Structure formats: C-alpha cells, structure tokens
Coordinates of C-alpha atoms in Angstrom, one line a residue:
Chain P
M1 CA 80.4 114.7 90.4
A2 CA 79.1 118.3 89.5
S3 CA 80.9 119.8 92.4
R4 CA 84.5 118.6 91.8
S5 CA 84.6 119.2 88.0
R6 CA 83.5 122.6 88.9
S7 CA 86.1 122.9 91.4
R8 CA 88.8 121.4 89.0
A9 CA 87.6 124.2 86.3
E10 CA 88.2 126.9 88.8
R11 CA 91.8 125.7 89.7
G12 CA 92.4 125.4 86.3
L13 CA 91.6 129.0 85.6
G14 CA 93.6 130.3 88.9
G15 CA 96.3 128.2 87.3
V16 CA 96.1 130.1 83.8
I17 CA 96.1 133.5 85.8
A18 CA 99.0 132.5 88.0
R19 CA 101.4 131.8 84.7
L20 CA 99.7 135.2 83.1
C21 CA 100.9 136.9 86.1
A22 CA 104.8 135.4 86.3
A23 CA 104.7 135.5 82.3
T24 CA 104.3 139.1 81.7
L25 CA 105.3 141.1 85.1
L26 CA 108.9 142.0 86.1
A27 CA 110.7 140.9 89.2
A28 CA 109.4 143.5 91.5
A29 CA 105.5 142.1 90.7
L30 CA 106.6 138.8 90.5
A31 CA 107.8 139.2 94.4
G32 CA 104.5 140.7 95.2
C33 CA 102.6 138.0 93.6
A34 CA 104.9 135.7 95.5
A35 CA 104.4 137.8 98.8
M36 CA 100.9 137.8 98.8
G37 CA 100.7 133.8 97.6
A38 CA 102.8 133.1 100.6
V39 CA 100.8 134.8 102.9
E40 CA 97.3 133.3 101.5
E41 CA 99.1 129.8 101.4
D42 CA 100.8 130.2 104.9
D43 CA 97.6 131.6 107.0
P44 CA 94.5 131.5 104.6
D45 CA 92.4 131.2 108.1
S46 CA 93.6 134.5 109.4
V47 CA 93.4 136.4 105.9
A48 CA 89.7 134.6 105.9
D49 CA 88.8 136.0 109.4
P50 CA 88.7 139.9 109.1
I51 CA 86.8 140.6 111.8
E52 CA 88.8 138.6 114.2
F53 CA 88.5 141.5 116.7
I54 CA 85.0 141.1 117.3
N55 CA 85.2 137.3 116.9
R56 CA 87.5 136.7 119.8
P57 CA 85.4 138.4 122.3
I58 CA 82.3 136.5 121.5
F59 CA 84.5 133.4 121.3
A60 CA 85.9 134.4 125.0
V61 CA 81.9 134.4 126.0
N62 CA 81.1 131.2 124.5
N63 CA 83.9 129.6 126.4
A64 CA 82.7 131.2 129.6
A65 CA 79.3 129.9 129.2
D66 CA 80.7 126.4 128.5
T67 CA 82.9 126.7 131.5
L68 CA 80.0 127.7 133.5
L69 CA 77.1 125.9 132.2
L70 CA 77.7 123.5 129.0
R71 CA 80.4 121.7 130.5
P72 CA 79.0 121.2 134.1
V73 CA 75.9 119.5 132.5
A74 CA 77.7 117.7 130.0
I75 CA 79.8 116.1 132.9
A76 CA 76.7 115.2 134.8
Y77 CA 74.7 113.8 131.9
R78 CA 77.9 111.6 130.9
D79 CA 78.2 110.5 134.6
L80 CA 74.6 110.0 135.5
M81 CA 72.6 109.0 132.3
P82 CA 72.9 105.2 131.9
S83 CA 74.7 104.2 128.5
P84 CA 71.8 102.7 126.9
L85 CA 70.0 105.8 127.1
K86 CA 73.1 107.9 125.9
T87 CA 72.7 105.7 123.1
N88 CA 69.2 106.0 122.5
V89 CA 69.5 109.9 122.8
R90 CA 72.2 110.0 120.2
N91 CA 70.2 107.7 118.0
V92 CA 67.1 110.0 118.0
L93 CA 69.2 113.3 117.5
Q94 CA 70.7 111.8 114.3
W95 CA 67.3 110.3 113.3
L96 CA 65.9 113.6 113.2
T97 CA 68.6 115.2 111.2
L98 CA 67.6 112.5 108.2
P99 CA 64.8 114.3 106.5
L100 CA 66.4 117.5 106.4
T101 CA 69.6 116.0 105.1
F102 CA 67.2 114.3 102.4
I103 CA 66.5 117.3 101.1
H104 CA 70.2 118.8 100.8
D105 CA 71.2 115.3 99.2
V106 CA 68.4 115.9 96.7
L107 CA 69.2 119.8 96.1
Q108 CA 72.9 118.8 95.7
G109 CA 72.0 116.2 92.9
E110 CA 73.5 113.3 95.3
F111 CA 70.7 111.0 94.5
E112 CA 72.6 107.8 95.7
R113 CA 72.9 109.7 99.1
A114 CA 69.8 110.8 99.5
E115 CA 68.5 107.1 99.2
E116 CA 70.6 106.0 101.9
A117 CA 69.0 109.2 103.9
A118 CA 65.6 107.9 103.0
A119 CA 66.3 104.3 103.6
R120 CA 68.0 105.2 107.0
F121 CA 65.3 107.2 108.1
V122 CA 62.7 104.8 107.3
T123 CA 64.4 101.7 108.9
N124 CA 65.0 103.4 112.5
A125 CA 61.7 104.7 112.1
L126 CA 60.5 101.4 113.4
T127 CA 62.1 102.0 116.8
L128 CA 60.9 105.8 116.6
G129 CA 64.9 106.8 116.0
L130 CA 65.6 105.4 119.2
G131 CA 67.4 102.2 118.0
D132 CA 69.6 101.8 115.1
P133 CA 68.9 98.7 113.0
A134 CA 70.2 100.5 109.9
S135 CA 73.7 100.3 111.1
D136 CA 73.1 96.8 112.2
L137 CA 71.7 95.5 108.9
G138 CA 74.7 97.1 107.3
H139 CA 73.5 100.1 105.7
P140 CA 76.0 102.7 104.4
P141 CA 76.9 104.9 107.4
Y142 CA 75.0 108.0 108.8
H143 CA 75.6 111.2 107.0
K144 CA 74.6 114.6 107.9
E145 CA 74.0 117.7 105.3
D146 CA 72.9 121.3 105.7
A147 CA 72.4 124.5 103.8
G148 CA 75.8 125.5 103.9
Q149 CA 77.0 122.2 102.2
T150 CA 74.5 122.9 99.5
V151 CA 75.1 126.5 98.8
A152 CA 79.0 125.5 98.6
V153 CA 78.1 122.6 96.2
W154 CA 76.1 125.1 94.1
G155 CA 79.2 127.1 93.8
V156 CA 79.9 129.7 96.6
E157 CA 82.9 127.2 97.4
N158 CA 84.4 130.2 99.5
G159 CA 82.3 130.4 102.9
G160 CA 83.0 134.3 103.4
P161 CA 84.7 135.8 106.4
Y162 CA 84.6 133.6 109.7
L163 CA 82.0 134.3 111.9
M164 CA 82.3 133.3 115.9
L165 CA 78.4 133.0 116.6
P166 CA 77.1 133.7 120.1
L167 CA 76.3 130.5 121.7
L168 CA 75.8 128.7 118.0
G169 CA 80.0 129.0 118.0
P170 CA 81.9 129.0 114.4
S171 CA 80.6 129.7 111.5
S172 CA 80.8 131.7 107.9
L173 CA 78.7 133.9 106.3
R174 CA 77.7 131.2 103.8
D175 CA 77.1 128.7 107.0
A176 CA 75.5 131.2 109.1
F177 CA 72.8 131.8 106.1
G178 CA 72.6 128.0 105.8
T179 CA 71.9 127.5 109.5
A180 CA 69.0 130.6 109.4
V181 CA 67.6 128.7 106.1
D182 CA 67.5 125.3 107.8
F183 CA 65.7 126.7 110.8
F184 CA 62.8 127.2 108.6
I185 CA 63.0 124.3 106.1
D186 CA 63.8 121.5 108.5
P187 CA 60.6 119.4 108.2
V188 CA 61.2 118.3 111.8
G189 CA 60.1 121.8 113.4
L190 CA 59.7 124.0 110.3
G191 CA 60.9 127.0 112.2
S192 CA 59.4 126.3 115.7
I193 CA 61.4 127.3 118.3
E194 CA 60.0 125.1 120.6
V195 CA 61.2 122.2 119.0
S196 CA 64.2 123.5 117.8
L197 CA 65.6 124.9 121.1
P198 CA 65.3 121.6 123.2
R199 CA 66.8 119.7 120.1
S200 CA 69.7 122.1 120.1
A201 CA 70.4 122.1 123.8
T202 CA 70.2 118.3 123.7
G203 CA 72.3 118.1 121.2
A204 CA 75.4 120.2 122.5
V205 CA 75.0 118.5 125.8
D206 CA 75.4 115.0 123.8
W207 CA 78.4 116.2 121.7
R208 CA 80.2 117.8 124.7
A209 CA 80.1 114.7 126.8
R210 CA 80.9 112.5 124.1
N211 CA 84.2 114.5 123.2
M212 CA 84.8 115.6 126.9
S213 CA 88.5 114.9 126.8
E214 CA 89.3 116.2 123.2
I215 CA 87.6 119.2 123.8
D216 CA 89.2 120.1 127.1
E217 CA 92.3 119.0 125.8
L218 CA 92.1 121.5 123.2
K219 CA 90.8 123.9 125.4
Y220 CA 93.6 124.0 128.1
T221 CA 96.8 123.1 126.1
S222 CA 96.3 124.9 122.7
I223 CA 98.8 127.5 122.1
D224 CA 96.1 129.6 120.5
Y225 CA 92.6 128.0 121.2
Y226 CA 90.6 130.6 118.9
A227 CA 92.9 129.7 115.8
A228 CA 92.8 125.9 116.6
V229 CA 88.8 126.0 116.7
R230 CA 89.0 128.4 113.5
S231 CA 91.0 126.0 111.9
L232 CA 89.2 122.7 112.7
Y233 CA 85.9 124.6 111.6
R234 CA 87.1 125.5 108.4
Q235 CA 88.8 122.4 107.4
R236 CA 85.7 120.1 108.8
R237 CA 83.8 122.3 106.3
R238 CA 85.9 121.6 103.4
V239 CA 85.6 117.6 104.2
D240 CA 82.1 117.7 104.5
I241 CA 81.4 119.7 101.4
R242 CA 83.5 117.0 99.8
N243 CA 81.4 114.2 101.6
G244 CA 84.3 113.1 103.4
E245 CA 87.1 113.0 100.9
I246 CA 90.6 113.9 101.7
D247 CA 92.3 116.6 99.3
V248 CA 95.7 115.0 99.0
L249 CA 97.2 118.1 97.3
Q250 CA 96.4 120.6 100.3
P251 CA 99.4 121.9 101.8
A252 CA 101.4 119.4 103.9
P253 CA 105.0 118.9 105.6
V254 CA 107.3 117.2 103.3
V255 CA 110.5 115.3 104.5
S256 CA 113.2 117.6 105.2
I257 CA 116.4 116.2 103.5
D258 CA 119.0 118.9 103.6
F259 CA 119.8 119.1 107.2
D260 CA 119.5 117.2 110.6
L261 CA 119.1 120.4 113.1
L262 CA 117.9 118.3 115.7
G263 CA 120.4 115.5 115.2
E264 CA 123.1 118.3 115.7
V265 CA 121.5 119.5 118.7
R266 CA 121.2 116.0 120.4
A267 CA 124.8 115.2 119.5
K268 CA 126.0 118.5 121.1
A269 CA 123.9 117.9 124.2
G270 CA 125.4 114.5 124.2
D271 CA 122.3 112.4 123.9
Chain Z
M1 CA 83.4 91.7 105.0
A2 CA 82.4 87.9 104.7
I3 CA 82.4 87.1 100.8
R4 CA 81.7 83.6 99.6
I5 CA 83.9 82.7 96.8
P6 CA 83.4 79.3 95.5
K7 CA 86.5 77.2 96.1
I8 CA 87.2 76.5 92.4
A9 CA 87.4 80.1 92.0
I10 CA 90.2 80.7 94.4
C11 CA 92.3 78.0 93.0
I12 CA 91.9 79.2 89.7
A13 CA 92.9 82.7 90.8
V14 CA 95.9 81.7 92.8
L15 CA 97.1 79.6 89.8
I16 CA 97.1 82.7 87.6
A17 CA 98.4 85.2 90.1
A18 CA 101.0 83.1 91.0
P19 CA 103.8 83.7 88.5
M20 CA 102.2 87.3 88.3
A21 CA 103.1 87.6 92.3
Q22 CA 106.8 86.6 92.0
A23 CA 107.4 89.3 89.2
A24 CA 105.1 91.9 90.9
Q25 CA 107.1 94.4 93.3
I26 CA 105.4 95.9 96.4
S27 CA 103.9 99.1 95.5
H28 CA 104.5 102.2 97.8
A29 CA 101.0 102.1 98.8
D30 CA 101.4 98.4 99.8
G31 CA 104.8 99.7 101.6
A32 CA 103.2 102.7 103.4
A33 CA 100.3 100.6 104.7
K34 CA 102.7 97.8 106.1
F35 CA 104.6 100.6 107.6
I36 CA 101.9 102.0 109.2
S37 CA 100.6 98.7 110.4
A38 CA 104.1 97.9 111.9
L39 CA 104.1 101.3 113.9
A40 CA 100.8 100.5 115.5
E41 CA 102.1 97.2 116.8
R42 CA 105.3 98.7 117.8
A43 CA 103.5 101.6 119.6
M44 CA 101.0 98.6 121.2
S45 CA 104.0 96.6 122.4
T46 CA 106.1 99.9 124.0
L47 CA 103.6 102.2 125.2
A48 CA 100.3 100.1 126.2
E49 CA 102.1 99.0 129.2
S50 CA 100.2 100.5 132.1
K51 CA 103.2 99.8 134.5
L52 CA 105.1 102.3 132.7
A53 CA 106.7 105.2 134.6
S54 CA 105.2 108.7 132.9
G55 CA 108.8 109.5 132.3
D56 CA 109.9 106.3 130.6
R57 CA 106.7 106.3 128.5
R58 CA 107.2 109.9 127.2
E59 CA 111.1 108.5 126.3
R60 CA 109.6 105.4 124.4
F61 CA 107.1 107.9 122.7
R62 CA 109.8 110.2 121.6
E63 CA 112.0 107.3 120.1
L64 CA 108.9 106.0 118.2
F65 CA 108.1 109.6 117.1
N66 CA 111.4 110.2 115.7
D67 CA 111.6 107.2 114.1
A68 CA 108.6 107.4 112.4
F69 CA 107.5 110.9 111.8
A70 CA 109.2 113.7 110.0
V71 CA 109.3 115.6 112.8
E72 CA 112.0 118.3 111.1
G73 CA 109.7 118.9 108.0
I74 CA 106.7 119.0 110.3
G75 CA 108.1 121.6 112.5
K76 CA 109.4 123.7 109.4
F77 CA 105.7 123.3 108.2
V78 CA 103.9 124.4 111.1
L79 CA 106.3 127.7 111.5
G80 CA 105.2 128.2 108.0
R81 CA 107.1 131.5 106.6
H82 CA 108.6 132.5 109.7
W83 CA 111.0 129.5 109.3
R84 CA 112.8 131.6 106.2
K85 CA 113.1 134.7 108.7
A86 CA 114.5 132.6 111.8
T87 CA 118.1 132.4 112.7
P88 CA 119.7 129.0 113.1
A89 CA 119.8 129.0 116.7
E90 CA 115.9 130.1 116.8
R91 CA 115.6 127.3 114.5
Q92 CA 117.3 124.8 116.8
E93 CA 115.3 126.0 119.7
Y94 CA 112.3 125.8 117.9
L95 CA 112.5 122.6 116.9
V96 CA 113.7 120.9 120.2
L97 CA 110.6 122.9 122.2
F98 CA 108.4 121.7 119.2
E99 CA 109.3 118.0 119.7
D100 CA 109.2 118.6 123.4
Q101 CA 105.4 119.9 122.8
I102 CA 104.7 117.0 120.8
V103 CA 105.8 114.3 123.1
G104 CA 104.4 116.2 126.4
T105 CA 101.0 116.4 124.7
W106 CA 100.8 113.1 122.7
A107 CA 102.5 110.6 124.8
D108 CA 99.5 110.2 127.4
R109 CA 96.9 110.3 124.6
F110 CA 98.8 107.8 122.6
T111 CA 98.9 105.5 125.5
E112 CA 95.4 105.9 125.9
Y113 CA 94.8 105.1 122.0
S114 CA 97.1 102.4 121.3
G115 CA 95.1 99.8 123.0
N116 CA 92.1 100.2 121.0
K117 CA 91.1 98.3 118.2
F118 CA 93.0 99.2 115.0
E119 CA 92.2 98.6 111.5
I120 CA 94.1 99.4 108.1
M121 CA 91.1 100.2 105.6
G122 CA 93.5 100.9 102.8
A123 CA 96.1 102.7 101.1
A124 CA 96.7 104.9 97.9
E125 CA 99.4 106.6 96.2
A126 CA 99.0 110.3 95.6
K127 CA 99.3 110.2 91.7
G128 CA 102.0 112.8 90.4
L129 CA 103.3 114.2 93.9
R130 CA 106.7 114.7 94.1
P131 CA 108.1 114.0 96.4
P132 CA 106.0 110.7 96.5
V133 CA 103.2 110.6 99.3
A134 CA 100.6 107.9 100.1
L135 CA 97.8 107.9 102.2
V136 CA 96.8 105.2 104.2
E137 CA 93.4 105.1 105.9
T138 CA 92.8 103.8 108.9
K139 CA 90.1 103.3 112.0
Y140 CA 90.5 103.4 115.4
W141 CA 87.6 101.9 117.4
T142 CA 86.6 103.8 120.5
G143 CA 83.5 101.9 121.4
P144 CA 82.1 98.7 120.2
K145 CA 80.1 100.8 117.6
T146 CA 82.1 103.9 116.9
A147 CA 84.8 104.6 115.3
V148 CA 87.2 107.6 114.3
R149 CA 88.6 107.8 110.8
V150 CA 92.3 108.8 110.8
D151 CA 94.5 108.9 107.7
W152 CA 98.2 108.8 107.6
R153 CA 100.3 111.1 105.0
V154 CA 103.3 108.8 104.5
S155 CA 106.3 110.1 102.3
T156 CA 107.5 107.1 100.3
A157 CA 110.8 108.5 98.7
D158 CA 113.5 106.0 98.5
S159 CA 111.2 103.4 100.3
N160 CA 112.2 105.6 103.5
Y161 CA 108.3 105.6 105.0
K162 CA 108.0 108.6 107.5
V163 CA 104.8 109.9 108.4
T164 CA 104.4 113.5 107.5
D165 CA 100.7 114.4 108.4
I166 CA 97.9 112.6 110.0
Y167 CA 94.2 113.5 109.4
V168 CA 91.8 112.7 112.0
E169 CA 88.2 112.9 110.4
G170 CA 89.7 114.2 107.6
V171 CA 91.3 117.3 109.6
S172 CA 95.0 117.8 109.1
L173 CA 96.9 118.2 112.4
A174 CA 99.9 120.0 110.7
I175 CA 97.3 122.4 109.3
T176 CA 95.6 123.0 112.5
H177 CA 99.0 123.3 114.6
R178 CA 100.4 125.7 111.6
S179 CA 97.1 127.9 112.0
E180 CA 97.7 127.8 115.6
Y181 CA 101.1 129.2 115.6
S182 CA 101.0 131.6 113.0
S183 CA 98.0 133.2 115.1
A184 CA 100.2 132.7 118.3
I185 CA 103.3 134.6 116.7
R186 CA 101.0 137.6 115.4
R187 CA 99.7 138.1 119.0
H188 CA 103.0 137.6 120.8
G189 CA 105.0 140.5 119.1
G190 CA 105.0 139.1 115.3
T191 CA 108.6 137.3 115.8
I192 CA 109.7 134.0 116.5
E193 CA 110.9 135.1 119.8
G194 CA 107.5 135.9 121.1
L195 CA 106.7 132.1 120.1
L196 CA 109.7 130.7 121.6
Q197 CA 108.9 132.6 124.8
V198 CA 105.3 130.8 124.7
M199 CA 107.1 127.4 124.0
R200 CA 109.3 128.0 126.9
N201 CA 106.8 129.0 129.6
R202 CA 104.8 126.1 128.7
R203 CA 107.5 123.7 129.0
D204 CA 108.4 125.1 132.4
G205 CA 105.0 124.8 133.3
I206 CA 104.0 128.4 133.5
I207 CA 100.6 128.6 131.9
L208 CA 99.7 132.3 131.6
P209 CA 96.2 133.4 132.2
T210 CA 95.4 134.4 128.5
L211 CA 96.2 130.5 127.0
R212 CA 93.3 129.4 129.7

C-alpha cells in the first residue's frame, strides 16, 4: 500500500538521522538527544498538545454539556426506544456515511474498499438504510473514512496540535480541517446545516447510549480523564488511518526479569 | 466459516501432513493462542459465578491477573521515565497501589465480559522483536450482531507466556494508562509522591472534586 511504504521510508530516514546524531556528537550531545527522545517516547501525547491550557477548559465545558444534556438524553434513548428501532437508527446513520467513505477510499487509492462501500450502500439501499442485509449476506464489515484520514494517507501523518473542539470533541489541526471539508463535500447534505445537525445530534445520542457504561467508567474512574481521552483519540486515529492494522512496533511493556518487587512485598506482608 | 472440501482431499491432506505434524514444533504464535484460550476458560470458570461475593471475586481476579499478566513490567511501563527517578520504596508502593487499582477497576468489568462469547481469530509472531512477542486476535461478542476486537500482546520468551498489553479496537491500554499517569504526575507536583498520593486517595475511597 502506498501509505505504508511512505511511512517505512520516513522511518528509514529517521533512523539514518538518529545514527548520524549518535556517531558524530559527543557524550553531552548524546545525552541531549537521548533525553529529548525519552520525553518524546514517554509522553508524545503531551508533546503534541501545546495548547493544553486552552483545551482543558473546553473539555470541562464539553463534559458539563455531557452531564447536563447528552447523557440524560442518551439514557432516555437507551431505556425508552425499542431495540429494533435503535438498530434501525444505527443502520441508517452508518448507511448515510457510505457515500463520503466511498469518495475518500477512492482518494486514498483504496479501490477494493471503495467497492465494498459502494456495494454495501447499494445493498442496504433496498431497505432505505433501515436494515443491514449487506452484513447478513456476508459483505466485508462496515468501515468509515473521512477527510482527515485521506490527508494523513496523502502524507500528513502528523496530525498537528491536539484540539479539543467545543461540542465536537477531540480533534487535531489536520482532522478539524478534515471535518470542515467533509461538511461541504459530503454527498448527504453538501454543506446543509439542516441535514448535518440532526444527523450529528442523533449520531451523538446513539453513540453515547451504546457506550454508556464504558464512557461513564472512563469519566468517573480515570486518574486523568482529559489525558485518557486524548490518548484514546490519537491512538484511534492512527489505527483508522492504518485501516485497522495494529503497529506491533509501538511502545509496549516487556516482562521484567531482573526483580520481583511485588513478590518481596507480599512475602514481607506475610501473604 | 463453512468451506466444503471434498473428502478425498481431506484424506490426502491428512496422509501428507501426518509425518510432518510429528516433526513440527508448536510455534510461539500457536502457543500464545492456546494460552489466551486457556486464560479465557479459566476466567469464565472462576469469575462468572454470580453467587461470588465481591471480595472473593477480586481475589480470584488478582490471582488470575498475577498469573497471566506481566504486572511489574506493565506497571514499570505505565510509570515511564519516572520509574528511573523513583526510590525502591516508592517503586514498591507504586506497584502495590497499581495492582490494587487494576484489580479494583477491572475485576467487576471482567466478570461482566467473561460470560460473553469469545472467539480466537488468529495469532502471529511479531517478526524480529526481542524479547519475542506474539499478537493474538480475538473477538468478544457483546450482542448477537456486535463484536469488539481485542488483541492480546503476549510475551513468549522461554515459552513463559505473559500478557504485556491489550488492544481494544486497536487502542493499547498500556499506552493509554501511561499517558494518563504521566499527565497526573505533572499536574500533581511533577513527582512520583504526587501520583502516589492520588492513588492512595482513590484506594481509600477519597475522590477529589477535580477527578470528577
């Protein structure tokens, strides 16, 4: 895939630069490189959030709107709407995203996925989007694309500063630009606020209702809800841009073999 | 997946494969997949009982967690560069609080999920990684038509399988927690003691207004 070889080339270039750095500079400079690298590697989310002091208050406002408005409405929706109707709503919401997904699949050169989106759209059109015969017939699973992902595939892999948008939620410079573009080019609506607003509102309620316990759990038990949401958002975007592929080379814990602190503590405590 | 293979083809395949199967060793990917499968079974049989008292459930979960997960490695990763700066006493306290935190948050959630249908979709060794690692892809069915993709990162060194990370729909829990803890440390004085105080408060049930 074009996007993957591009990023491999970029990683190769980064590797060359790192080796030059280590080979030609003295210990002090090495330490400097390493220290900077440690911060980058340790907390890339924070490094990519230069306007955190603005984002956090906006996040607080969004949370208040969630507590006061979105969550109660979502609870009512979850408890009062009959299950089949909720499924219909979800089906229609997904179906309406398919034309825009088709456009972006084509723009990204993903012609197989574009075909999948088109086929799913046509098959489910028989039920006006209310049903999902495509899944029953064994079509490949639903997928969604947007302008932010397209721009990323075109080479803007770094999304730029993290942005917490009022009401719209977590975003980035690249993705906010993408959201604006999508508003105008989406075949369903084409910049019409009368179409987009009810669609977005319904989508928000449906999403909040479906993920009620997970979102509540995160909101009320996180050690830092803002940082958790930021990390989730950035990771999800990377996965979506890679079309679901997990990067096994990303940072991850390793089994520590040189000590057994927990064992010692328990032994002392007489467990 | 229902694929109709002619019986004769199966017979031939078995005849050819049989001697090879005897010589073949279980790959680490297969080992990891079996490990996750066994873990799921164990979780279902020990945690899904509805008559369990909450305390019992937590203890069983803690045992399972310590057995199957690289708890110290994960705790160390989540603390990031602050681990190096921490004193041995701070590290000890942190690891204990960290484990308590995970057990407290996840025991009940795990119970909720352990009754669901769980499918192993496949496993693959990550080529060239040292220490060696395998990714096991699984699916949790949360409803008749909805499923969540969960990938398990399993350390396979010396065939001593331990889970080192979980990816829910592609999102790493270890990375998410590391980001959270890093931010929490910065906002509570920049030292590990600040974080430990937050963790102690949570353990003791003191939820400060800012955390809501």
